[in-house]
Short mmCIF file of C-alpha atoms in Angstrom, two decimals:
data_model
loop_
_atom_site.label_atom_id
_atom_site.label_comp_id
_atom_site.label_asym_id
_atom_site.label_seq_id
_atom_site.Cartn_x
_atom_site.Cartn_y
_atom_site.Cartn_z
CA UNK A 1 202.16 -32.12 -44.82
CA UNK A 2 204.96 -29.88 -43.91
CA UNK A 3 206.81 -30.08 -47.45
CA UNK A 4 203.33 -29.13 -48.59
CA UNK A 5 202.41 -25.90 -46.46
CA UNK A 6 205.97 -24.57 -47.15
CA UNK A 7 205.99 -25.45 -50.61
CA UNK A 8 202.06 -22.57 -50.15
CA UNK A 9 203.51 -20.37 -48.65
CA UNK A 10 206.63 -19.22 -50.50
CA UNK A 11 204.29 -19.26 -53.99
CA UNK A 12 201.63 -17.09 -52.19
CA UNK A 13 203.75 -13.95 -51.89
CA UNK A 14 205.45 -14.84 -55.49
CA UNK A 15 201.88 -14.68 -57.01
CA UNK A 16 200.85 -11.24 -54.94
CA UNK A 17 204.22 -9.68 -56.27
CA UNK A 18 203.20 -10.61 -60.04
CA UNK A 19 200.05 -9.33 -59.13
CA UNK A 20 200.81 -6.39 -57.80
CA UNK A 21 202.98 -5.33 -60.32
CA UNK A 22 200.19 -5.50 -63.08
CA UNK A 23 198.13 -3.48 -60.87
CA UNK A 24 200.07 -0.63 -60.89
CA UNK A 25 201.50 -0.55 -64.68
CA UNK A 26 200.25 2.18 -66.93
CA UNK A 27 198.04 0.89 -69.47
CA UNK A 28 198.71 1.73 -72.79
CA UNK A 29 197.00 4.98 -74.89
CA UNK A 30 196.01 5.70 -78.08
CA UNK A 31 197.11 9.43 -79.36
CA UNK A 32 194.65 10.93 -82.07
CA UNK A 33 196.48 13.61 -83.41
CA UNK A 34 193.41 16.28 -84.80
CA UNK A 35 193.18 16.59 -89.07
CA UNK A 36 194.55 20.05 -89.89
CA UNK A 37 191.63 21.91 -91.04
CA UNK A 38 191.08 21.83 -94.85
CA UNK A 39 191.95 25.07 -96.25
CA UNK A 40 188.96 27.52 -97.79
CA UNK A 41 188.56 29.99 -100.40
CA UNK A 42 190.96 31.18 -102.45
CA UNK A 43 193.68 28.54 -100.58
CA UNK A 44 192.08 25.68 -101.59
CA UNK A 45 193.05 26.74 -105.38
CA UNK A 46 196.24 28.38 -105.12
CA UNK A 47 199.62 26.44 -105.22
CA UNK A 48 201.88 26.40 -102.10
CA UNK A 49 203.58 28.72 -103.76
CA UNK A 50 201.18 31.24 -105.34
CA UNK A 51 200.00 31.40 -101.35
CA UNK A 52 204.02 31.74 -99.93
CA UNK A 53 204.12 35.18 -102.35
CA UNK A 54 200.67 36.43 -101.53
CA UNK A 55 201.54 36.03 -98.00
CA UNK A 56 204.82 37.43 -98.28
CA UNK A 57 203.96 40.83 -99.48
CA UNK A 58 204.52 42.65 -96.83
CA UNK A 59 208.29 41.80 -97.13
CA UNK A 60 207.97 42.68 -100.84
CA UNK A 61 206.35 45.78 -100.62
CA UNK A 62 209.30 47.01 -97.54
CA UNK A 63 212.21 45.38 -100.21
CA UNK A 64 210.52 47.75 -102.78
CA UNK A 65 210.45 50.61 -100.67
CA UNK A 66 214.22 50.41 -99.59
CA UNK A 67 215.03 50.91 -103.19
CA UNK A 68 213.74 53.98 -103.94
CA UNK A 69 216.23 56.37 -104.10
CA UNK A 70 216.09 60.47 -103.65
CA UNK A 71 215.63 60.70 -107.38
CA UNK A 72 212.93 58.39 -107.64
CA UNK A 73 210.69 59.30 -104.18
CA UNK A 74 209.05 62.38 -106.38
CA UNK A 75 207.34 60.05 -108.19
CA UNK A 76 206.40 57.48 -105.86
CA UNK A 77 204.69 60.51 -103.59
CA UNK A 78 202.72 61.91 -106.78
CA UNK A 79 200.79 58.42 -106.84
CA UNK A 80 199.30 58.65 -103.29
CA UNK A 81 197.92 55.74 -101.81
CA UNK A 82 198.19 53.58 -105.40
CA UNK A 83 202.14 52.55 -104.20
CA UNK A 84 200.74 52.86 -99.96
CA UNK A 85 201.33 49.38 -98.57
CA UNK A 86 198.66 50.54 -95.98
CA UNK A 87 196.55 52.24 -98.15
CA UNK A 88 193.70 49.20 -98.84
CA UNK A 89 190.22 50.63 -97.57
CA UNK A 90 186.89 48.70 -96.44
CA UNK A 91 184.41 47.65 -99.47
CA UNK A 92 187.30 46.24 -102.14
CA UNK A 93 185.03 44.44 -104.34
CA UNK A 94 185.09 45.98 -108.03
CA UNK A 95 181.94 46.90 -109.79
CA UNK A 96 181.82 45.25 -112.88
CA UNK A 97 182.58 47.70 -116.39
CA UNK A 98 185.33 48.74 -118.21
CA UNK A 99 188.64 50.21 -116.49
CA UNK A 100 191.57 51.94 -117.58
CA UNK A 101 194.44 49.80 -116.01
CA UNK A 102 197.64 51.36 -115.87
CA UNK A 103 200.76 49.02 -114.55
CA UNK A 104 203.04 50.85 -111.62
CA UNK A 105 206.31 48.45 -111.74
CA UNK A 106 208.67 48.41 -108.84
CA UNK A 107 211.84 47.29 -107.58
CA UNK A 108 213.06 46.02 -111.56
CA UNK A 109 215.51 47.96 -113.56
CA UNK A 110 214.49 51.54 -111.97
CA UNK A 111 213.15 51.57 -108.69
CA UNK A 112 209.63 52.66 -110.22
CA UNK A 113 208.59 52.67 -113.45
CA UNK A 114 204.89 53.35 -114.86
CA UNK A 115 203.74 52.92 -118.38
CA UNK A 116 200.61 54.17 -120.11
CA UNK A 117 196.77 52.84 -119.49
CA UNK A 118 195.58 49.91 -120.96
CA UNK A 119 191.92 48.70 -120.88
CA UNK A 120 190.90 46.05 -118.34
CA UNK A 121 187.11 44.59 -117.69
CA UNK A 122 185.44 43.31 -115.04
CA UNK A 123 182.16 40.56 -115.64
CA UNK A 124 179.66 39.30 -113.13
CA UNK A 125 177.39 36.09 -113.01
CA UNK A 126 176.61 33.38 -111.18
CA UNK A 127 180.01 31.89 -111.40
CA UNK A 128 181.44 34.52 -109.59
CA UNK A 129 183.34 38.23 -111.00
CA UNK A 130 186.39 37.52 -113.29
CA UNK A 131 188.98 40.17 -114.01
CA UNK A 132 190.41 40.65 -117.78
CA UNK A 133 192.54 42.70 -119.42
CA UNK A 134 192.02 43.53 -122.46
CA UNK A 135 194.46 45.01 -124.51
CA UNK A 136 198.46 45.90 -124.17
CA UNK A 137 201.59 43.77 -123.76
CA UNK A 138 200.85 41.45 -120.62
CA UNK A 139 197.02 39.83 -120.37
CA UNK A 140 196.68 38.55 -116.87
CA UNK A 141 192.93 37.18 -116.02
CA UNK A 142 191.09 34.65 -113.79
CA UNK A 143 188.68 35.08 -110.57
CA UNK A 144 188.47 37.02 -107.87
CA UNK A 145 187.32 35.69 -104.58
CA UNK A 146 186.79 37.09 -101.19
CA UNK A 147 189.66 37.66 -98.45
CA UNK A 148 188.72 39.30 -95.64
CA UNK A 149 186.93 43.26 -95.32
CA UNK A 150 189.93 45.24 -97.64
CA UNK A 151 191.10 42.66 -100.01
CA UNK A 152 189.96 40.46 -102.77
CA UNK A 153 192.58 37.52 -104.22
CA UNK A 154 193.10 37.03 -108.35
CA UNK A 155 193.79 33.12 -109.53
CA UNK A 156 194.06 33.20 -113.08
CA UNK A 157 196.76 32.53 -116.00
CA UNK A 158 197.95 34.43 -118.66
CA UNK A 159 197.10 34.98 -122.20
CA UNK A 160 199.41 35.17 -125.31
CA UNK A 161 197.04 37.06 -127.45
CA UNK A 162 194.27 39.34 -126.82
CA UNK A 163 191.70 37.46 -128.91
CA UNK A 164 192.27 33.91 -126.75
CA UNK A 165 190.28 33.05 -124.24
CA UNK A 166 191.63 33.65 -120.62
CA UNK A 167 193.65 30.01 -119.70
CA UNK A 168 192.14 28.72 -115.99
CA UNK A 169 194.27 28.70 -113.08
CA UNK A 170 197.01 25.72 -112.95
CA UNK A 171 196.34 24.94 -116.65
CA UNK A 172 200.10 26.45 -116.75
CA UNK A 173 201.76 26.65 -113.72
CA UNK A 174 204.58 28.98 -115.61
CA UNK A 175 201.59 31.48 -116.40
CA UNK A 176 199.63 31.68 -113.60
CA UNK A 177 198.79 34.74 -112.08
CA UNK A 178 197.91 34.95 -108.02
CA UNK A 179 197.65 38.77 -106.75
CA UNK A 180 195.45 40.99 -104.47
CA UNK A 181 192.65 43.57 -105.18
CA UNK A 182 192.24 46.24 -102.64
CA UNK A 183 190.64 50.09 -103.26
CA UNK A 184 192.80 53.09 -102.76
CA UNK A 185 190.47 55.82 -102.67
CA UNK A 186 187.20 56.61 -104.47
CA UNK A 187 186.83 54.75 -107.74
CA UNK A 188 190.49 53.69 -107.52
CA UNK A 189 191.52 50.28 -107.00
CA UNK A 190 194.88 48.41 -107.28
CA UNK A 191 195.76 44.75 -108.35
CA UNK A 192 198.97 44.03 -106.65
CA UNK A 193 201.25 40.95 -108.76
CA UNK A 194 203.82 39.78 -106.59
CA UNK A 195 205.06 37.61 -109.53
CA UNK A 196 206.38 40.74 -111.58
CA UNK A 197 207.81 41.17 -114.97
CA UNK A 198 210.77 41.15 -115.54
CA UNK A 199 212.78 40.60 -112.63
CA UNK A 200 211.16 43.08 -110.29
CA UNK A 201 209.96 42.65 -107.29
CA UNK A 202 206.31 43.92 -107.65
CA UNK A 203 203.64 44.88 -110.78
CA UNK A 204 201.05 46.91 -109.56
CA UNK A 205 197.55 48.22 -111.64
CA UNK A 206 195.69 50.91 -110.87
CA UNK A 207 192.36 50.21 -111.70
CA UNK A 208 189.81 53.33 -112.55
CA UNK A 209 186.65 52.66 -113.71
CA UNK A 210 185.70 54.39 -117.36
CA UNK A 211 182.44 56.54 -117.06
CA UNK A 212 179.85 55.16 -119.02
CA UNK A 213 178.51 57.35 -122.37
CA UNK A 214 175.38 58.71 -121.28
CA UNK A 215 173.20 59.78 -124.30
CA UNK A 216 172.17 63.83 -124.63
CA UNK A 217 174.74 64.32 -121.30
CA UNK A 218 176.42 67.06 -121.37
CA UNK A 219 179.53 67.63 -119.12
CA UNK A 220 179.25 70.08 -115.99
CA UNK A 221 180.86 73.38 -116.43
CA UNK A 222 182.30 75.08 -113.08
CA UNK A 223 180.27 77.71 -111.89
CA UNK A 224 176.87 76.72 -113.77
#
């Protein structure tokens, strides 16, 4: 009887040691990390990298600016807010017509160079508004969707010749256009390309609308 109580006794505080030692270990937890939100809009089009050089334009537009040399800051004054980093202004959407598009090229071989009008055209319907342009030696086109009170983003490729129809974004990667629409001042807007021609750094439009012919109008005469 002896053997037996000792024998009790030592496994008694053996089993309230295992015990208590499962008692006070953490128990395991499951970590749900949270799914990054999908992206909207124009992002959930555009290539990583179409969205790295719209979102880099800042940078761009204060590289661009460095360049301009005394020789060259006559010219970038004379076009006002067009070549104003800060210039966008509420209300950027574009009213669909015809526009005379003229390209503003900076930071290539000169620090600015502009080149004469072409004609660009902007269409509305239930799809959405689509930007083309028309005539001249590059023929960017594609959609423009909403980004925020002063801006409005492009997606669209690039056509070889002015009678094909405008390719669809990602068709060809090497020909896609991404850019930004903002207005500069009354019936002036600007599409900003941050992938430029040749070599430079930014191609810029300015886009004025062309006033419609209006039959048996005559034009005003100062001081009648």
């Amino acid at each position: 009887m002896n053997r037996v109580a000792v024998t009790i006794a030592l496994a008694l505080p053996l089993s309230a040691v295992s015990l208590s030692g499962c008692a006070h270990r953490p128990r395991p937890t499951v970590a749900v990390e949270a799914a990054a939100p999908r992206p909207t809009g124009w992002r959930a089009l555009a290539s990583a990298e179409d969205q790295a050089r719209i979102d880099a334009l800042p940078r761009r537009w204060a590289e661009a600016k460095t360049r301009i040399t005394r020789r060259y800051a006559g010219k970038v004054t004379a076009e006002g807010a067009l070549l104003d980093p800060a210039g966008a202004l509420p209300l950027p959407s574009l009213p669909p017509g015809p526009y005379r598009c003229r390209l503003v090229r900076l930071g290539g071989t000169a620090p600015i160079a502009s080149f004469k009008p072409d004609f660009c055209y902007i269409e509305g319907d239930a799809k959405g508004v689509a930007f083309t342009k028309v005539d001249g030696a590059n023929l960017p086109g594609g959609w423009l969707f909403e980004d925020g009170a002063t801006r409005q983003v492009l997606l669209g490729g690039t056509r070889r010749h002015a009678n094909q129809q405008s390719p669809g974004y990602g068709t060809d990667p090497a020909g896609d256009v991404a850019g930004i629409v903002e207005r500069v001042g009354p019936f002036r807007w600007r599409l900003v390309l941050p992938k430029a021609g040749r070599g430079a750094l930014l191609d810029i439009y300015e886009l004025v609308p062309v006033p419609p012919a209006v039959p048996g109008a005559t034009p005003a005469v100062a001081g009648k």
